[in-house]
mmCIF file of C-alpha atoms in Angstrom:
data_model
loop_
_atom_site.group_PDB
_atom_site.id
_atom_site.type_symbol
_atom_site.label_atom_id
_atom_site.label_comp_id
_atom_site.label_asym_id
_atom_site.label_seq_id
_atom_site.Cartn_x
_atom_site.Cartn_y
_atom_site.Cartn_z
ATOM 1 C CA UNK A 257 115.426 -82.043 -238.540
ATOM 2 C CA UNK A 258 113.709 -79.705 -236.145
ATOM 3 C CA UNK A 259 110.295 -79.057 -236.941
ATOM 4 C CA UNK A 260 108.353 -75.600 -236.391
ATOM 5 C CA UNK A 261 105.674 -77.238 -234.525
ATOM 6 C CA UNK A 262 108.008 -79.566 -232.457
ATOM 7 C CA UNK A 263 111.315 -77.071 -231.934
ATOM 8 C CA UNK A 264 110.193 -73.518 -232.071
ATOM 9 C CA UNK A 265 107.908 -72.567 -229.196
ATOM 10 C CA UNK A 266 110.605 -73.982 -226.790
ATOM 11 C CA UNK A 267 112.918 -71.397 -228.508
ATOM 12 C CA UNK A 268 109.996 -68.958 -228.478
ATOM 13 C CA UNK A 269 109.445 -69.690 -224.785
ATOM 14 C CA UNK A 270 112.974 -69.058 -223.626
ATOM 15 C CA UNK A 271 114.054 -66.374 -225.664
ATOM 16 C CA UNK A 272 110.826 -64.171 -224.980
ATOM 17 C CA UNK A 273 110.287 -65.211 -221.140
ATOM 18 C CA UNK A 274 113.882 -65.818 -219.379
ATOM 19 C CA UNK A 275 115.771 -64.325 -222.260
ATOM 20 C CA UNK A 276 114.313 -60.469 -222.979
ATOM 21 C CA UNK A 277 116.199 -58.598 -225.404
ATOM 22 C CA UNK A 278 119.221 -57.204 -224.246
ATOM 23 C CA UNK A 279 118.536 -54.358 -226.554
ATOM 24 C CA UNK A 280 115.438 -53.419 -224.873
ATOM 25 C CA UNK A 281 114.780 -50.078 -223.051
ATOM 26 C CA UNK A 282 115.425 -46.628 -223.365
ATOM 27 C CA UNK A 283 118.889 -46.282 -224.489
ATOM 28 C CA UNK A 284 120.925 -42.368 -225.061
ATOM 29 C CA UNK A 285 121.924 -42.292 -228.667
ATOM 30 C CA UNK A 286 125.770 -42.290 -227.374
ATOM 31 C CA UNK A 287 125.681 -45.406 -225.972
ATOM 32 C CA UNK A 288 127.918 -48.268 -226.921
ATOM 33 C CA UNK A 289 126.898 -50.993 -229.343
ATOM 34 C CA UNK A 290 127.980 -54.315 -230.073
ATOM 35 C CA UNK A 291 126.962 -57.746 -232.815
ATOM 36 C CA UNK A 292 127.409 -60.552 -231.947
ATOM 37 C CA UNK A 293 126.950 -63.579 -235.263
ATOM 38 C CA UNK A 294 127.283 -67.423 -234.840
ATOM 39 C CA UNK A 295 129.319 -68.577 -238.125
ATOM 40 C CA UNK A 296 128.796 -72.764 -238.804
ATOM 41 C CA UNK A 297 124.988 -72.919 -238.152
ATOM 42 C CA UNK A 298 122.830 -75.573 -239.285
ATOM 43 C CA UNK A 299 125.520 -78.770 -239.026
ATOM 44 C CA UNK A 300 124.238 -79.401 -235.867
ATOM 45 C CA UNK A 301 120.693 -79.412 -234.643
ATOM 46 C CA UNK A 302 121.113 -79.316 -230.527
ATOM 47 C CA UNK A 303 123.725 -76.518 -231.353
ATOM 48 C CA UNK A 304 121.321 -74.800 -233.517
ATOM 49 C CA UNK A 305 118.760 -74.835 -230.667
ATOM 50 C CA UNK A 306 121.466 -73.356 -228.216
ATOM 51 C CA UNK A 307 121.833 -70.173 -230.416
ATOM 52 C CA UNK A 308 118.694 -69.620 -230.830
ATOM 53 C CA UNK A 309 118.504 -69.649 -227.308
ATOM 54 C CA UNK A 310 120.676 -67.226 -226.259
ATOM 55 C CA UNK A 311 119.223 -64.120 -225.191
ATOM 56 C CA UNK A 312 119.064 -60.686 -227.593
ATOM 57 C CA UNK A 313 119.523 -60.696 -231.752
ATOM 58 C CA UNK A 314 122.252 -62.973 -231.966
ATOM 59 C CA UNK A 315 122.802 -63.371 -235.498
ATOM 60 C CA UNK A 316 122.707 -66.467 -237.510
ATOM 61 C CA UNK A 317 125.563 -67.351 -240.120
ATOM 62 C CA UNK A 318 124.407 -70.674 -242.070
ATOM 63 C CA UNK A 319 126.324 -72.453 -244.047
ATOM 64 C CA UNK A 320 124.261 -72.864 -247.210
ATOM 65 C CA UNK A 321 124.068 -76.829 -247.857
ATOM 66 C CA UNK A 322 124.251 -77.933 -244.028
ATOM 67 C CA UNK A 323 121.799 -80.596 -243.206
ATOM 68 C CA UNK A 324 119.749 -78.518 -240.299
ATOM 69 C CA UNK A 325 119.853 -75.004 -242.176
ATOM 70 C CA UNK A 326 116.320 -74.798 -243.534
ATOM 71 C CA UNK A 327 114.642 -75.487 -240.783
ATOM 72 C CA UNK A 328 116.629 -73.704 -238.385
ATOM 73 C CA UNK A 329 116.843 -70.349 -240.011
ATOM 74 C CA UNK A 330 112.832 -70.602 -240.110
ATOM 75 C CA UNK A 331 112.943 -71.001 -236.423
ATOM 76 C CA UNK A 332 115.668 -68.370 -236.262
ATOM 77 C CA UNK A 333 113.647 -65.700 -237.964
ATOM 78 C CA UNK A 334 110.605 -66.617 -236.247
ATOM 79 C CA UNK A 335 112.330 -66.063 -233.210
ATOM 80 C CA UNK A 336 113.967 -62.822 -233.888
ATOM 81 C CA UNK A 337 117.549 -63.535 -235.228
ATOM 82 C CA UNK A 338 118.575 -62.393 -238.133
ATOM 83 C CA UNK A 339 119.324 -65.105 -240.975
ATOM 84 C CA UNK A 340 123.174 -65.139 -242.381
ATOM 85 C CA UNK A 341 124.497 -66.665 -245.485
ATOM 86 C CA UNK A 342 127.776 -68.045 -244.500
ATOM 87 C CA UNK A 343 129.785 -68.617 -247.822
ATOM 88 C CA UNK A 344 132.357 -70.764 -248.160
ATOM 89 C CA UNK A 345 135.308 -69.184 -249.716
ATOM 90 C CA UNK A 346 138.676 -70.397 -251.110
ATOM 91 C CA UNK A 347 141.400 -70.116 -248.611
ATOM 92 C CA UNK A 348 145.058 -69.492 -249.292
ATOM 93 C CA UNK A 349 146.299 -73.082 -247.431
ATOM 94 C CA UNK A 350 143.118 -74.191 -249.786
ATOM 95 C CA UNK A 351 141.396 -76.978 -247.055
ATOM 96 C CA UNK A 352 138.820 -79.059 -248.034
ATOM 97 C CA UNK A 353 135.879 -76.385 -248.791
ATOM 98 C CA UNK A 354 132.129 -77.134 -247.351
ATOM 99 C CA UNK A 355 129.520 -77.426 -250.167
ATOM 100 C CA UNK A 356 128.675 -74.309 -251.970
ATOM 101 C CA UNK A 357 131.811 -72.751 -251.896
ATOM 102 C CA UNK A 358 133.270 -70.109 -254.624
ATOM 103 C CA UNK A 359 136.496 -70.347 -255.383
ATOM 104 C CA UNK A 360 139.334 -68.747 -257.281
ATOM 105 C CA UNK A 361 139.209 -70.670 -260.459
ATOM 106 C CA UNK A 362 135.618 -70.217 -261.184
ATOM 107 C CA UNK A 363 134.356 -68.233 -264.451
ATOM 108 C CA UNK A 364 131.861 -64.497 -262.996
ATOM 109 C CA UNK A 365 129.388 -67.215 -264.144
ATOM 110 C CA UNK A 366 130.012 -70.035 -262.400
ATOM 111 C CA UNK A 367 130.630 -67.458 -259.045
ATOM 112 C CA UNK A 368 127.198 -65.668 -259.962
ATOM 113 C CA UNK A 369 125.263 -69.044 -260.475
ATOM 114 C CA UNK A 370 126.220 -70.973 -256.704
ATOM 115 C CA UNK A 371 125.872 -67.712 -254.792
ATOM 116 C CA UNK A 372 122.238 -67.231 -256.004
ATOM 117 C CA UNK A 373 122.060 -71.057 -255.361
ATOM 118 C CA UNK A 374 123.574 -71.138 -251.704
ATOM 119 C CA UNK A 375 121.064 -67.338 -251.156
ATOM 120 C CA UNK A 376 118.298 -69.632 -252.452
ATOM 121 C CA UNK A 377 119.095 -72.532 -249.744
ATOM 122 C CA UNK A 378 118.859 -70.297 -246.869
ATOM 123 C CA UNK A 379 115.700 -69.323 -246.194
ATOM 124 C CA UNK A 380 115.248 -65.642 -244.667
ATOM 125 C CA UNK A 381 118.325 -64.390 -245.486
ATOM 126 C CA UNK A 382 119.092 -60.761 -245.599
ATOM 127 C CA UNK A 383 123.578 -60.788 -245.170
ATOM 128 C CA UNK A 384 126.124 -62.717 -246.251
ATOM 129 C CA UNK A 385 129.786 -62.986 -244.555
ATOM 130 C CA UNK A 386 132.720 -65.180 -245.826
ATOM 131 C CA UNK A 387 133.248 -68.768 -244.233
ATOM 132 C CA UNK A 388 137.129 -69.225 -244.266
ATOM 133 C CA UNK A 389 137.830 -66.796 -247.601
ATOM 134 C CA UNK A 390 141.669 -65.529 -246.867
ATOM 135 C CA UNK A 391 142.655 -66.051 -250.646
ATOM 136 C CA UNK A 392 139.290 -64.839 -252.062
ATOM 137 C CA UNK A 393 138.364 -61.688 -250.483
ATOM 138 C CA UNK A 394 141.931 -60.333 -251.453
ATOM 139 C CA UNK A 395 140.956 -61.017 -254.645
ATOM 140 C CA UNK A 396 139.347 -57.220 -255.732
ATOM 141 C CA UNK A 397 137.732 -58.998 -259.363
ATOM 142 C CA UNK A 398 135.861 -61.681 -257.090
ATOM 143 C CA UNK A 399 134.927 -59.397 -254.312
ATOM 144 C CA UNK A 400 133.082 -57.007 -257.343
ATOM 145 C CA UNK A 401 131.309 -60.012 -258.665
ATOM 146 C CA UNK A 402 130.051 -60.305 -255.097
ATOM 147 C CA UNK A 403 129.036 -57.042 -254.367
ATOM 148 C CA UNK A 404 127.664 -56.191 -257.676
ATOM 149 C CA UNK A 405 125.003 -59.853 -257.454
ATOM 150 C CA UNK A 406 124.024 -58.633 -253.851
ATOM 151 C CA UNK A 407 123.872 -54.985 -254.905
ATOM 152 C CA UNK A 408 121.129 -56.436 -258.007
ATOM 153 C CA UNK A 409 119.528 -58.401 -254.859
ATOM 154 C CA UNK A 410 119.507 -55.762 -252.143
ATOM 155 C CA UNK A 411 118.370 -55.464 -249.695
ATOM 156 C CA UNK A 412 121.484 -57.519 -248.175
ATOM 157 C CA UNK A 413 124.790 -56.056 -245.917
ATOM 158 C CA UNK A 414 127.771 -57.863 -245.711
ATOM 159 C CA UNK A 415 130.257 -58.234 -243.023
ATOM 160 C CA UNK A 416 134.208 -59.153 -243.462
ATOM 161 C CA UNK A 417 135.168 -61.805 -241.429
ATOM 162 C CA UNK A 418 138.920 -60.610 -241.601
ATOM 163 C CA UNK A 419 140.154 -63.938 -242.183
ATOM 164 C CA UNK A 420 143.417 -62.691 -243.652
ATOM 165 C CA UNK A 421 144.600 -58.644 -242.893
ATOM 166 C CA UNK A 422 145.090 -58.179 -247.007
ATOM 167 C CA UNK A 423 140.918 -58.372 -247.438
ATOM 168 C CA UNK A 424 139.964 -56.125 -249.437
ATOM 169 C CA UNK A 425 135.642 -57.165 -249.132
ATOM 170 C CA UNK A 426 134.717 -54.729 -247.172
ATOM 171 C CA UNK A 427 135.842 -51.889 -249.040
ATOM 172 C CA UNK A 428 134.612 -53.418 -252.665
ATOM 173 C CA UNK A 429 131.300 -53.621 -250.929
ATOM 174 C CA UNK A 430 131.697 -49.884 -249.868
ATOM 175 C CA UNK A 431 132.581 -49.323 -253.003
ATOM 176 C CA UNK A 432 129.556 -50.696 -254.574
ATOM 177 C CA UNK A 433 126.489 -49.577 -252.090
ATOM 178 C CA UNK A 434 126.346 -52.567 -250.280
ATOM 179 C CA UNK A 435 126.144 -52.070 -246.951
ATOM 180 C CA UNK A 436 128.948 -53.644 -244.941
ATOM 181 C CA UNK A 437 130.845 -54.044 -241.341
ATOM 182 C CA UNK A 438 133.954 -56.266 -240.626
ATOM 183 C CA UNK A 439 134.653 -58.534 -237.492
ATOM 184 C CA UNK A 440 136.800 -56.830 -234.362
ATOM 185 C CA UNK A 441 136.708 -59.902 -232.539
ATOM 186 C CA UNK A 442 136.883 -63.215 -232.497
ATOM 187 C CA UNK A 443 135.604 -64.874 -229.731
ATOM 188 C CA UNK A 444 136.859 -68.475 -230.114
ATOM 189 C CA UNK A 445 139.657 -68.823 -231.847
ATOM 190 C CA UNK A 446 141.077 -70.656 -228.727
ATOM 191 C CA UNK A 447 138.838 -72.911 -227.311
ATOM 192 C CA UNK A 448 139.322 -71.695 -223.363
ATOM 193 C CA UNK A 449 137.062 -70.835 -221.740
ATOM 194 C CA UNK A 450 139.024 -68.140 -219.904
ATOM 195 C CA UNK A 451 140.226 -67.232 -223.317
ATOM 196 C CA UNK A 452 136.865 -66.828 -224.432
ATOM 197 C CA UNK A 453 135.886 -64.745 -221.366
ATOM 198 C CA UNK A 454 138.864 -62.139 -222.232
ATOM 199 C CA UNK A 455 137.839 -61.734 -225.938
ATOM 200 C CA UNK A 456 134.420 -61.049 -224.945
ATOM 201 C CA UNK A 457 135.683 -58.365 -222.817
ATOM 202 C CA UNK A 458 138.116 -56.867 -225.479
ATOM 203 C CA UNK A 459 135.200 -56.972 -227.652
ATOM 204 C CA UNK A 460 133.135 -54.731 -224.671
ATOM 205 C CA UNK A 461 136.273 -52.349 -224.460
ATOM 206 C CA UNK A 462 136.202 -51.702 -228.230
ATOM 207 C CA UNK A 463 132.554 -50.976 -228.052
ATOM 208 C CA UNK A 464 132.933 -48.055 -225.436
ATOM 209 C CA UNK A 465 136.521 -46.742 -227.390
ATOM 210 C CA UNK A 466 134.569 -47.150 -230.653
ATOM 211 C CA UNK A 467 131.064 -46.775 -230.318
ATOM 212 C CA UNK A 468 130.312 -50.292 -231.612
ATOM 213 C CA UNK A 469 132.003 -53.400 -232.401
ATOM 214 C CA UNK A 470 130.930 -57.105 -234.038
ATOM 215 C CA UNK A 471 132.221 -60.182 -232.782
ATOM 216 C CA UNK A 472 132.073 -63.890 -234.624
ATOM 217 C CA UNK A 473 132.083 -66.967 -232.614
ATOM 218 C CA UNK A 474 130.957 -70.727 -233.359
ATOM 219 C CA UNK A 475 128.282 -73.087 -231.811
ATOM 220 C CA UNK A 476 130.457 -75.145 -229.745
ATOM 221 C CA UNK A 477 129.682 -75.353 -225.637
ATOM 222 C CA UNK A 478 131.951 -73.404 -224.477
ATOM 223 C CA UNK A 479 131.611 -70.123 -226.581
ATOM 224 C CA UNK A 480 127.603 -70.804 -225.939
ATOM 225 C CA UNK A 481 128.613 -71.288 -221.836
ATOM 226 C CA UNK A 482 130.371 -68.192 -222.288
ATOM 227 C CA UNK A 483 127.177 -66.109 -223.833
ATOM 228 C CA UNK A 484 124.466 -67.557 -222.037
ATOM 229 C CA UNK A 485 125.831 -65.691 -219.156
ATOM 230 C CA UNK A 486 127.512 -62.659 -219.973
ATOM 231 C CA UNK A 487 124.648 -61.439 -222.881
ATOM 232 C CA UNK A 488 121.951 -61.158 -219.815
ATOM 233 C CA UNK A 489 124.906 -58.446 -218.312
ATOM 234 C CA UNK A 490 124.836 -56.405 -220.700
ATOM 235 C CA UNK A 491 122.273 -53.860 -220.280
ATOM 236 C CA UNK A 492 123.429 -53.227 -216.589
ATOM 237 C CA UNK A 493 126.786 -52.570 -217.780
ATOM 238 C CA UNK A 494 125.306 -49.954 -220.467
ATOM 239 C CA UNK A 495 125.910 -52.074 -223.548
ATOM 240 C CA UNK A 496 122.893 -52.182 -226.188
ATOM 241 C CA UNK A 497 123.427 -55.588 -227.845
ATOM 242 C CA UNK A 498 121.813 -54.838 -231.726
ATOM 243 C CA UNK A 499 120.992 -56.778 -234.943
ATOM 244 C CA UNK A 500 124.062 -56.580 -237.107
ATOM 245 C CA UNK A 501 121.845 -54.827 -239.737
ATOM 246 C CA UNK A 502 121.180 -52.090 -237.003
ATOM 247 C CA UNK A 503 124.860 -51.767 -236.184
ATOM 248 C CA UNK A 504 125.641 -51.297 -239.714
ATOM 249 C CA UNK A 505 123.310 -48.334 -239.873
ATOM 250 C CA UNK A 506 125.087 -46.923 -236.791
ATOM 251 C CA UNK A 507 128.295 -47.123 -238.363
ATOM 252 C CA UNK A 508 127.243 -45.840 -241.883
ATOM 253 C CA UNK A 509 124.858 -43.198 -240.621
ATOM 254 C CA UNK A 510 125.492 -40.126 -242.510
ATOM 255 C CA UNK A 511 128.777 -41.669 -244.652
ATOM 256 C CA UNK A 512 126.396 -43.052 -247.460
ATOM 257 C CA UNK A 513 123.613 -41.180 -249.528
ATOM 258 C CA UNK A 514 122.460 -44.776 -250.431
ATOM 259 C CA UNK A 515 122.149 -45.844 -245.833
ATOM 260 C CA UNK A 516 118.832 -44.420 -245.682
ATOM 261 C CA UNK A 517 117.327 -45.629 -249.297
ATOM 262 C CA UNK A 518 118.200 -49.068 -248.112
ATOM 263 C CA UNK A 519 117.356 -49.017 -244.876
ATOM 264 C CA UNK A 520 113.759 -47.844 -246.384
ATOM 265 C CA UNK A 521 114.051 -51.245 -248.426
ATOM 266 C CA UNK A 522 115.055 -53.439 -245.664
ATOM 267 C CA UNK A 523 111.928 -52.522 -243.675
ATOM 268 C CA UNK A 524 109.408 -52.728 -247.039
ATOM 269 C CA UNK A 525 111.120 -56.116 -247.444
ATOM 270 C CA UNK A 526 109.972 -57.272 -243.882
ATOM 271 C CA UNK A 527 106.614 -56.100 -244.629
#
């Protein structure tokens, strides 16, 4: 396992000297914004490393028993990236779940009791999204027992990763004051480079139609080739690159009487 003393100044090093933050700078209040989160972290450590790498807030999805997800999320938050919870959810062709997964059978209980657990394993965290999930986020009953734990545990935001188009997570969240985006894009769901290349670009084009947009991809080389040289591009091409948090509050700003309450509560948390 990566140690602070041992891995994190080499993170430090890189993502403060040849990586700046691609957010950085005087930016007009118009100008397009995209996320970008990692799902899968912490089963590998020299994958781990390569996120936290990569230049900009990059956000970090872990999944909640991995071996390497203590120690990387310190070394995540230490340098910069925000810490993810990603939960492993029931899907509808049911494959073999990773550990600390909800699923559809379980009693509000039994659902209440290994989310707090998995929240508890992953140290920094402040989101959660869903790690596979198609038959359980289009479950409304489920989603509520969700929203309503990290509602009593705020501050947190969730984002949908739109594993199946019948979710209905994001809009229970809504629903319930937690603060939420879905995915537009994602990056590697064909492991091509090329491939990879174009989604990153669709995922620029929504940006610009939409104001913002949020990608998922996975620690595997190529997606990681992929970012390592097109997230250094994108202030030239007039793209801020944010913390998923801050995109949230982008999206939300002035929907929500409850955006700027939490936001207050994010920032006292930090303190």
């Amino acid at each position: 396992m990566i140690g602070m003393r041992t891995g994190l100044w080499p993170v430090l090093f890189l993502c403060t000297v040849f990586f700046p933050p691609a957010s950085a700078g005087p930016w007009p209040v118009s100008a397009p914004a995209i996320s970008v989160i990692i799902d899968d972290m912490g089963k590998r450590l020299d994958a781990g490393r390569r996120v936290l790498a990569l230049p900009g807030p990059v956000a970090c999805a872990f999944l909640p028993q991995a071996r390497y997800t203590p120690s990387l999320a310190n070394t995540a938050h230490a340098v910069g990236k925000e810490v993810m919870l990603h939960l492993p959810m029931d899907s509808v062709d049911r494959r073999p779940l990773d550990a600390g997964a909800v699923t559809l059978d379980m009693t509000e209980q039994q659902f209440v009791s290994t989310v707090k657990a998995d929240l508890a394993a992953v140290p920094h965290v402040i989101g959660i999204n869903n790690h596979m999930g198609s038959l359980l986020t289009r479950h409304p009953g489920h989603m509520l027992w969700l929203m309503r734990l990290m509602q009593s545990q705020a501050p947190l935001f969730f984002v949908d990763s739109r594993t199946t188009v019948e979710t209905v997570a994001r809009l229970v969240a809504m629903e319930n004051g937690v603060p939420a985006s879905e995915r537009n894009v994602f990056l590697d769901n064909q492991l091509d480079t090329g491939e990879i290349a174009v989604q990153f670009d669709r995922l620029l084009q929504l940006a610009r139609k939409q104001g913002t947009a949020l990608a998922i991809g996975h620690p595997n080389a190529l997606t990681l080739a992929v970012l390592e040289q097109r997230l250094p591009e994108l202030e030239q091409q007039g793209i801020r690159l944010l913390p998923v948090s801050e995109l949230i509050e982008i999206q939300q700003r002035g929907e929500h009487t409850w955006q700027a309450s939490w936001s207050r509560s994010r920032r006292d948390a930090k303190n």
